[in-house]
Coordinates of C-alpha atoms and ligand atoms in Angstrom, one line a residue:
M153 CA 47.9 264.5 69.3
L154 CA 48.6 267.5 71.6
E155 CA 46.6 270.6 70.6
G156 CA 46.5 274.2 71.8
M157 CA 50.0 274.6 73.1
K158 CA 51.8 277.8 73.6
I159 CA 55.2 277.9 72.1
L160 CA 57.7 280.7 73.2
C161 CA 60.5 281.1 70.7
V162 CA 63.4 283.5 71.4
L163 CA 65.5 284.4 68.4
Y164 CA 68.0 286.9 67.7
D165 CA 67.3 290.4 66.2
D166 CA 66.9 290.7 62.4
P167 CA 69.8 292.2 60.6
V168 CA 70.2 296.1 61.1
T169 CA 69.5 296.7 57.5
G170 CA 66.2 294.5 57.6
Y171 CA 65.5 290.9 56.9
P172 CA 67.2 290.0 53.8
A173 CA 65.6 290.0 50.4
T174 CA 68.3 288.3 48.5
Y175 CA 71.2 286.0 49.6
A176 CA 75.0 285.6 48.6
R177 CA 74.4 282.1 47.2
D178 CA 71.5 280.3 45.5
D179 CA 71.7 277.0 47.3
L180 CA 73.2 274.8 49.8
P181 CA 75.1 271.6 49.2
A182 CA 73.1 268.4 49.5
L183 CA 74.5 266.3 52.6
P184 CA 73.9 262.5 52.5
G185 CA 73.9 262.5 56.4
Y186 CA 76.2 263.2 59.3
P187 CA 79.5 261.5 59.8
G188 CA 79.2 258.1 61.4
G189 CA 75.7 257.5 60.0
Q190 CA 73.4 259.7 62.2
T191 CA 70.7 260.8 59.8
L192 CA 69.9 264.5 59.2
P193 CA 66.5 265.8 60.7
T194 CA 63.4 264.1 59.5
P195 CA 60.4 266.4 59.8
S196 CA 57.2 265.4 57.8
S197 CA 58.0 268.6 55.7
V198 CA 59.4 272.1 56.0
D199 CA 57.9 275.5 55.3
F200 CA 61.2 277.4 54.7
T201 CA 63.8 277.6 52.0
P202 CA 67.2 276.1 53.0
G203 CA 69.7 278.8 52.9
H204 CA 67.5 281.6 54.2
L205 CA 67.8 283.4 57.4
L206 CA 65.7 281.3 59.9
G207 CA 67.5 282.1 63.3
S208 CA 66.4 285.8 63.6
V209 CA 63.0 287.0 64.6
S210 CA 61.4 287.2 61.1
G211 CA 62.8 283.8 60.2
E212 CA 60.8 282.2 63.0
L213 CA 62.8 279.0 62.4
G214 CA 60.2 278.4 59.7
L215 CA 57.7 277.2 62.2
R216 CA 54.8 279.5 62.1
A217 CA 52.6 277.9 59.3
F218 CA 53.1 274.4 60.8
L219 CA 52.4 275.4 64.3
E220 CA 49.3 277.5 63.5
A221 CA 47.8 274.9 61.1
A222 CA 48.0 272.5 64.0
G223 CA 46.2 274.8 66.4
H224 CA 49.1 276.0 68.5
E225 CA 50.1 279.6 69.5
L226 CA 53.7 280.8 68.5
V227 CA 55.0 283.7 70.3
V228 CA 58.5 284.9 68.6
T229 CA 60.6 287.5 70.5
S230 CA 64.1 288.7 70.8
D231 CA 63.5 290.3 74.1
K232 CA 64.5 287.6 76.6
E233 CA 64.9 289.8 79.8
S234 CA 61.8 291.8 79.8
E235 CA 58.5 291.5 81.8
E236 CA 56.7 290.5 78.6
F237 CA 59.1 287.5 78.2
E238 CA 58.2 286.5 81.9
R239 CA 54.5 286.9 81.2
H240 CA 54.6 284.7 78.3
L241 CA 56.7 282.2 80.1
A242 CA 54.2 281.8 82.9
D243 CA 51.9 279.9 80.5
A244 CA 54.2 278.6 77.9
D245 CA 54.1 274.9 77.2
V246 CA 57.3 274.9 75.2
V247 CA 60.3 277.2 75.0
I248 CA 62.7 277.3 72.1
S249 CA 65.9 279.3 71.9
Q250 CA 69.2 279.2 70.3
P251 CA 72.5 279.1 72.2
F252 CA 73.7 282.2 70.1
W253 CA 70.8 284.2 71.8
P254 CA 69.9 282.0 74.8
A255 CA 66.8 282.4 76.9
Y256 CA 68.4 281.6 80.2
L257 CA 66.0 279.1 81.9
T258 CA 67.3 279.4 85.4
A259 CA 65.8 277.5 88.3
D260 CA 63.7 280.5 89.3
R261 CA 62.3 280.9 85.9
I262 CA 61.5 277.2 85.6
A263 CA 59.6 277.5 89.0
R264 CA 57.7 280.3 87.5
A265 CA 56.6 278.2 84.4
P266 CA 54.3 275.6 85.8
R267 CA 53.0 274.6 82.2
L268 CA 56.5 274.1 80.8
K269 CA 57.0 270.6 79.5
L270 CA 59.8 270.8 76.8
A271 CA 62.7 273.3 76.4
V272 CA 64.1 273.0 72.8
T273 CA 67.8 274.1 71.9
A274 CA 67.6 275.0 68.3
G275 CA 71.3 274.2 68.1
I276 CA 73.8 272.3 70.5
G277 CA 74.6 273.0 74.1
S278 CA 71.8 273.3 76.6
D279 CA 73.6 274.7 79.6
H280 CA 71.3 277.8 79.4
V281 CA 68.8 275.5 80.9
D282 CA 69.3 274.7 84.6
L283 CA 69.3 271.0 84.1
D284 CA 68.7 270.0 87.7
A285 CA 65.7 272.2 87.7
A286 CA 64.4 270.6 84.6
I287 CA 64.9 267.4 86.1
A288 CA 63.1 268.4 89.4
H289 CA 60.2 269.7 87.4
G290 CA 59.9 267.0 84.8
V291 CA 60.7 269.3 81.8
T292 CA 62.2 267.4 78.9
V293 CA 65.2 269.1 77.4
A294 CA 66.2 268.4 73.8
E295 CA 68.7 269.7 71.2
V296 CA 69.3 269.3 67.6
T297 CA 72.4 266.9 68.0
Y298 CA 75.0 267.2 65.3
C299 CA 73.1 270.0 63.5
N300 CA 76.1 272.4 63.6
S301 CA 79.0 270.3 65.1
I302 CA 80.8 270.5 61.6
S303 CA 80.1 274.4 61.2
V304 CA 81.7 274.6 64.6
A305 CA 84.7 272.4 63.7
E306 CA 85.4 274.6 60.5
H307 CA 85.3 277.7 62.8
V308 CA 87.8 276.0 65.2
V309 CA 90.2 275.1 62.3
M310 CA 89.8 278.6 61.0
S311 CA 90.5 280.2 64.3
I312 CA 93.7 278.1 64.9
L313 CA 94.9 279.3 61.5
N314 CA 93.9 282.9 62.2
L315 CA 95.8 283.1 65.5
V316 CA 98.9 281.1 64.7
R317 CA 99.4 282.9 61.2
N318 CA 98.4 286.3 62.7
F319 CA 95.7 286.9 60.1
V320 CA 93.4 289.5 61.9
P321 CA 96.1 292.0 62.6
S322 CA 97.5 291.7 59.1
H323 CA 94.0 292.1 57.7
Q324 CA 93.7 295.2 59.8
T325 CA 96.9 296.5 58.3
V326 CA 95.4 296.4 54.8
L327 CA 92.2 298.0 56.0
N328 CA 94.3 300.8 57.7
G329 CA 96.1 301.5 54.4
G330 CA 99.4 300.1 55.7
W331 CA 102.1 297.8 54.5
N332 CA 104.6 297.1 57.3
I333 CA 105.3 293.5 56.7
A334 CA 107.4 293.2 59.8
D335 CA 104.5 294.4 61.9
C336 CA 102.4 291.5 60.3
V337 CA 105.0 288.7 60.6
A338 CA 106.6 289.4 64.0
R339 CA 103.8 287.0 65.7
S340 CA 103.3 284.8 62.7
Y341 CA 104.1 281.0 62.7
D342 CA 103.3 277.9 60.7
V343 CA 101.0 275.3 62.2
E344 CA 102.9 272.5 60.7
G345 CA 104.6 270.3 63.3
M346 CA 102.7 271.7 66.3
H347 CA 101.1 269.7 69.0
I348 CA 97.4 270.3 69.1
G349 CA 95.0 269.0 71.8
T350 CA 91.2 268.9 72.1
V351 CA 89.5 268.9 75.3
A352 CA 86.6 266.5 74.3
A353 CA 86.5 264.4 71.2
G354 CA 82.8 264.0 70.6
R355 CA 81.2 265.2 67.3
I356 CA 83.0 268.6 67.2
G357 CA 86.2 267.6 68.7
L358 CA 86.6 264.5 66.4
A359 CA 85.6 266.5 63.4
V360 CA 88.4 269.1 64.5
L361 CA 91.0 266.3 64.7
K362 CA 90.1 264.8 61.4
R363 CA 90.3 268.3 59.6
L364 CA 93.7 268.9 61.2
A365 CA 95.4 265.6 60.5
P366 CA 96.3 266.8 56.9
F367 CA 98.3 269.7 58.4
D368 CA 101.0 267.3 59.6
V369 CA 100.6 268.1 63.2
H370 CA 100.7 266.0 66.4
L371 CA 97.3 265.4 67.7
H372 CA 96.2 264.9 71.2
Y373 CA 92.9 264.5 73.1
T374 CA 91.3 263.9 76.4
D375 CA 87.6 262.7 76.9
R376 CA 85.4 260.9 79.4
H377 CA 85.0 258.4 76.6
R378 CA 88.0 257.0 74.8
L379 CA 87.8 256.8 71.0
R380 CA 88.1 253.3 69.2
R381 CA 91.6 252.4 68.8
E382 CA 91.2 252.2 64.9
V383 CA 90.2 255.9 65.1
E384 CA 93.3 256.8 67.4
Q385 CA 95.7 254.8 65.1
E386 CA 94.1 256.3 61.9
L387 CA 94.7 259.9 63.0
G388 CA 97.8 259.1 65.1
L389 CA 96.1 260.5 68.2
T390 CA 97.7 260.6 71.8
F391 CA 95.2 260.0 74.4
H392 CA 95.4 261.8 77.9
T393 CA 93.3 261.0 81.0
S394 CA 92.8 264.5 82.0
A395 CA 93.0 268.1 80.6
A396 CA 95.7 268.7 83.3
D397 CA 97.8 265.9 81.7
M398 CA 97.4 267.0 78.1
V399 CA 97.7 270.8 78.1
P400 CA 101.5 271.1 79.0
H401 CA 102.2 269.0 75.8
C402 CA 100.3 271.3 73.4
D403 CA 101.0 274.4 71.4
V404 CA 97.3 274.9 70.6
V405 CA 94.5 273.8 72.8
T406 CA 90.9 273.7 71.5
V407 CA 87.8 273.1 73.9
N408 CA 84.9 271.1 72.7
A409 CA 83.1 269.8 75.8
P410 CA 79.8 270.9 77.0
L411 CA 79.5 273.3 80.0
H412 CA 78.5 271.3 83.1
P413 CA 79.8 271.0 86.7
E414 CA 82.9 269.0 85.7
T415 CA 84.0 271.6 83.1
E416 CA 82.9 274.9 84.6
G417 CA 85.9 277.0 85.3
L418 CA 88.3 274.3 84.0
F419 CA 90.7 276.8 82.4
D420 CA 91.7 278.8 85.4
D421 CA 95.0 280.5 86.2
S422 CA 96.4 277.1 87.3
L423 CA 95.5 275.1 84.3
I424 CA 96.5 277.9 81.7
G425 CA 99.6 278.4 84.0
S426 CA 100.7 274.9 83.1
M427 CA 100.4 275.5 79.4
K428 CA 103.5 276.1 77.3
R429 CA 104.4 279.9 77.1
G430 CA 102.9 281.2 73.8
A431 CA 100.3 278.5 73.6
Y432 CA 97.0 279.2 71.8
L433 CA 93.6 278.5 73.4
I434 CA 90.5 278.2 71.3
N435 CA 87.2 277.9 73.0
T436 CA 84.0 277.7 70.8
A437 CA 82.4 275.3 73.5
R438 CA 81.2 277.6 76.3
A439 CA 82.7 280.8 77.8
R440 CA 82.4 279.7 81.4
I441 CA 84.7 276.7 80.8
A442 CA 87.4 279.3 81.0
D443 CA 87.9 282.0 83.9
R444 CA 87.3 285.2 82.1
D445 CA 90.0 287.1 83.9
A446 CA 92.4 284.4 84.0
V447 CA 92.3 284.5 80.1
V448 CA 92.9 288.2 80.0
R449 CA 95.8 287.8 82.5
A450 CA 97.5 285.0 80.5
L451 CA 97.3 287.2 77.2
Q452 CA 98.7 290.2 79.0
S453 CA 101.6 288.2 80.5
G454 CA 102.3 286.1 77.3
R455 CA 101.6 282.9 78.8
L456 CA 99.0 282.6 75.9
A457 CA 100.0 284.0 72.6
G458 CA 96.2 284.1 71.4
Y459 CA 92.7 283.3 72.4
A460 CA 89.8 282.8 70.0
G461 CA 86.4 281.7 70.1
D462 CA 82.8 282.8 69.8
V463 CA 81.3 282.0 73.2
W464 CA 80.8 284.6 75.9
F465 CA 78.9 285.1 79.2
P466 CA 76.5 286.5 79.3
Q467 CA 75.3 286.6 75.9
P468 CA 74.9 289.2 74.4
A469 CA 78.3 290.3 75.9
P470 CA 78.3 293.8 77.3
A471 CA 80.0 296.6 75.5
D472 CA 82.7 296.5 78.2
H473 CA 83.4 292.9 78.4
P474 CA 87.2 292.6 78.7
W475 CA 87.3 289.8 75.9
R476 CA 86.4 292.5 73.5
T477 CA 89.7 294.6 74.1
M478 CA 92.1 292.1 75.4
P479 CA 95.4 291.5 73.4
H480 CA 95.9 288.9 70.7
H481 CA 92.4 287.7 70.4
G482 CA 90.3 286.5 67.5
M483 CA 86.8 286.6 69.1
T484 CA 83.6 286.9 67.1
P485 CA 80.0 287.0 68.4
H486 CA 78.5 283.6 69.0
I487 CA 78.3 282.7 65.2
S488 CA 80.1 279.4 64.5
G489 CA 77.0 277.2 64.9
S490 CA 74.6 279.5 63.1
S491 CA 75.7 279.6 59.5
L492 CA 72.8 279.5 57.0
S493 CA 73.9 276.0 56.3
A494 CA 73.4 275.1 60.0
Q495 CA 70.2 277.1 60.4
A496 CA 68.4 274.8 57.8
R497 CA 69.4 271.6 59.7
Y498 CA 68.5 273.0 63.2
A499 CA 65.2 274.5 62.0
A500 CA 64.2 271.1 60.5
G501 CA 65.5 269.4 63.6
T502 CA 63.3 271.6 65.9
R503 CA 60.3 270.9 63.9
E504 CA 61.1 267.2 64.0
I505 CA 61.4 267.4 67.9
L506 CA 58.0 269.3 68.0
E507 CA 56.2 266.7 65.7
S508 CA 57.3 263.9 68.0
F509 CA 56.4 265.8 71.1
F510 CA 52.8 266.8 69.9
A511 CA 52.2 263.2 68.5
G512 CA 53.4 261.8 71.8
T513 CA 55.9 259.6 70.0
P514 CA 59.5 259.3 71.4
I515 CA 62.0 262.1 70.5
R516 CA 65.1 260.8 69.1
D517 CA 67.4 259.4 71.8
E518 CA 70.3 261.4 70.4
Y519 CA 68.3 264.7 70.6
L520 CA 67.6 264.0 74.4
I521 CA 69.5 265.9 77.2
V522 CA 67.0 265.4 80.1
D523 CA 63.8 263.3 80.0
G524 CA 61.8 261.3 82.4
G525 CA 63.3 263.2 85.3
K526 CA 67.0 262.3 84.6
L527 CA 69.7 263.0 82.1
A528 CA 69.0 261.0 79.0
G529 CA 70.3 260.3 75.7
T530 CA 73.2 262.7 74.7
G531 CA 72.7 264.2 78.1
A532 CA 73.5 261.0 79.9
H533 CA 76.7 260.6 77.6
S534 CA 78.0 264.1 77.6
Y535 CA 76.8 266.0 80.6
A536 CA 76.8 265.8 84.5
V537 CA 74.4 267.5 86.8
R538 CA 75.0 268.9 90.3
G539 CA 72.5 266.0 91.4
Ligands
NAD822 P1 79.0 265.7 71.8 O1 77.9 265.3 72.9 O2 79.1 265.0 70.5 O3 80.3 265.8 72.4 C1 80.7 266.1 73.7 C2 82.0 265.5 74.2 O4 82.4 266.0 75.6 C3 81.7 264.0 74.5 O5 82.6 263.1 73.8 C4 81.9 263.9 75.9 O6 82.3 262.5 76.5 C5 82.9 265.0 76.3 N1 82.9 265.4 77.6 C6 81.9 265.7 78.5 N2 82.5 266.1 79.7 C7 83.7 266.0 79.5 C8 84.9 266.3 80.5 N3 84.5 266.6 81.7 N4 86.1 266.1 80.2 C9 86.3 265.5 78.9 N5 85.3 265.4 77.9 C10 84.1 265.5 78.3 O7 78.8 267.4 71.5 P2 79.3 268.2 70.4 O8 78.4 268.3 69.1 O9 80.7 267.8 70.0 O10 79.3 269.7 71.0 C11 80.1 269.9 72.1 C12 79.8 271.3 72.8 O11 80.1 272.3 71.9 C13 78.3 271.5 73.0 O12 77.8 271.0 74.2 C14 78.2 273.1 73.1 O13 78.6 273.5 74.3 C15 79.4 273.6 72.1 N6 78.9 274.0 70.8 C16 79.2 275.3 70.5 C17 78.6 275.8 69.4 C18 79.0 277.3 68.9 O14 78.2 277.8 68.0 N7 79.9 277.9 69.3 C19 77.9 274.9 68.5 C20 77.5 273.6 68.9 C21 78.2 273.2 70.0

């Protein structure tokens, strides 16, 4: 059993009005497990109330009592770019952060963290860690696979409906005291009958396809791994061997792949230029899968009728980031995977990973991205490295 570890945990700030004393709802639905049979996180116990805010600094992912009782030191901060962060990193054994407020573990930073053994993503998507550097330095990278995949799938479906039906400007009309119906509907369409494609049909992508099937649309996907024929038939899916092959057929494209060397910059001027005029692009995967300025140009020219998502680079996005002010967007801050429902799962999953790490027992294979000096588990399935 490992003792005396220093855990550096980077979380987003508390609400501007202070840490909540009450919540909008009293409970969360009880889920039997994840689709396909993966079990929910299995820590020995938890010291938090599911449904409470855990991902902000005062929530501490519900970890303090557990860690201190086991003789470890927990440092929690939202300040991920300061000298103080660098000082703590220098002797940290474990770094935990959430993709919503990522502690970027660049190759330089990993080189300056000689004791670092484990980087935990409290969420999904470990591209904020330089995976090549983690491999070179023997750092294990783990994430809480599936914890918020359904949360994101719900956000994707919401974003498609928001864009196609022109919800946000219509809501703004109400807030502005207006009632010009024509203003609201001049960009409003039905989703029914459209061709919708996902780049990647992993946990999120497949959940999006399943949720869209009842809308009577034509569903397309591309992925490194082809789905089982029964799944393709049940959902009526058309498989394409590449994004380049798929996107010209689609009215709506949703991106659900991790960011790694194969996907970085995928949606550039050329790929976006091959999409139908007036297509919609929804990206809740990672910002750098799309070329920032190519997206802006495509919205300005009308190639894209709308762009939505919640992922930006860097995070937090600067006040002058062009995606804040580009036309016809449905952007939010990075929130889709951090609902209170998801937080309960990833806080429990983070504790499960730490319990395994301290006990020297294997971390679940599906949680692993890098281990033993190579891509492992979900990392080997879903990521690539520069090598
Ligand atoms: P997953 O591992 O279940 O699925 C990833 C899929 O991407 C796999 O099927 C894999 O084969 C496919 N893929 C990888 N490279 C590809 C490529 N070059 N072309 C086509 N397909 C490729 O993961 P998931 O749970 O579905 O999550 C996917 C990603 O979504 C995460 O890595 C993360 O970046 C992002 N995400 C965002 C949020 C959010 O809050 N916005 C939350 C969770 C995850």
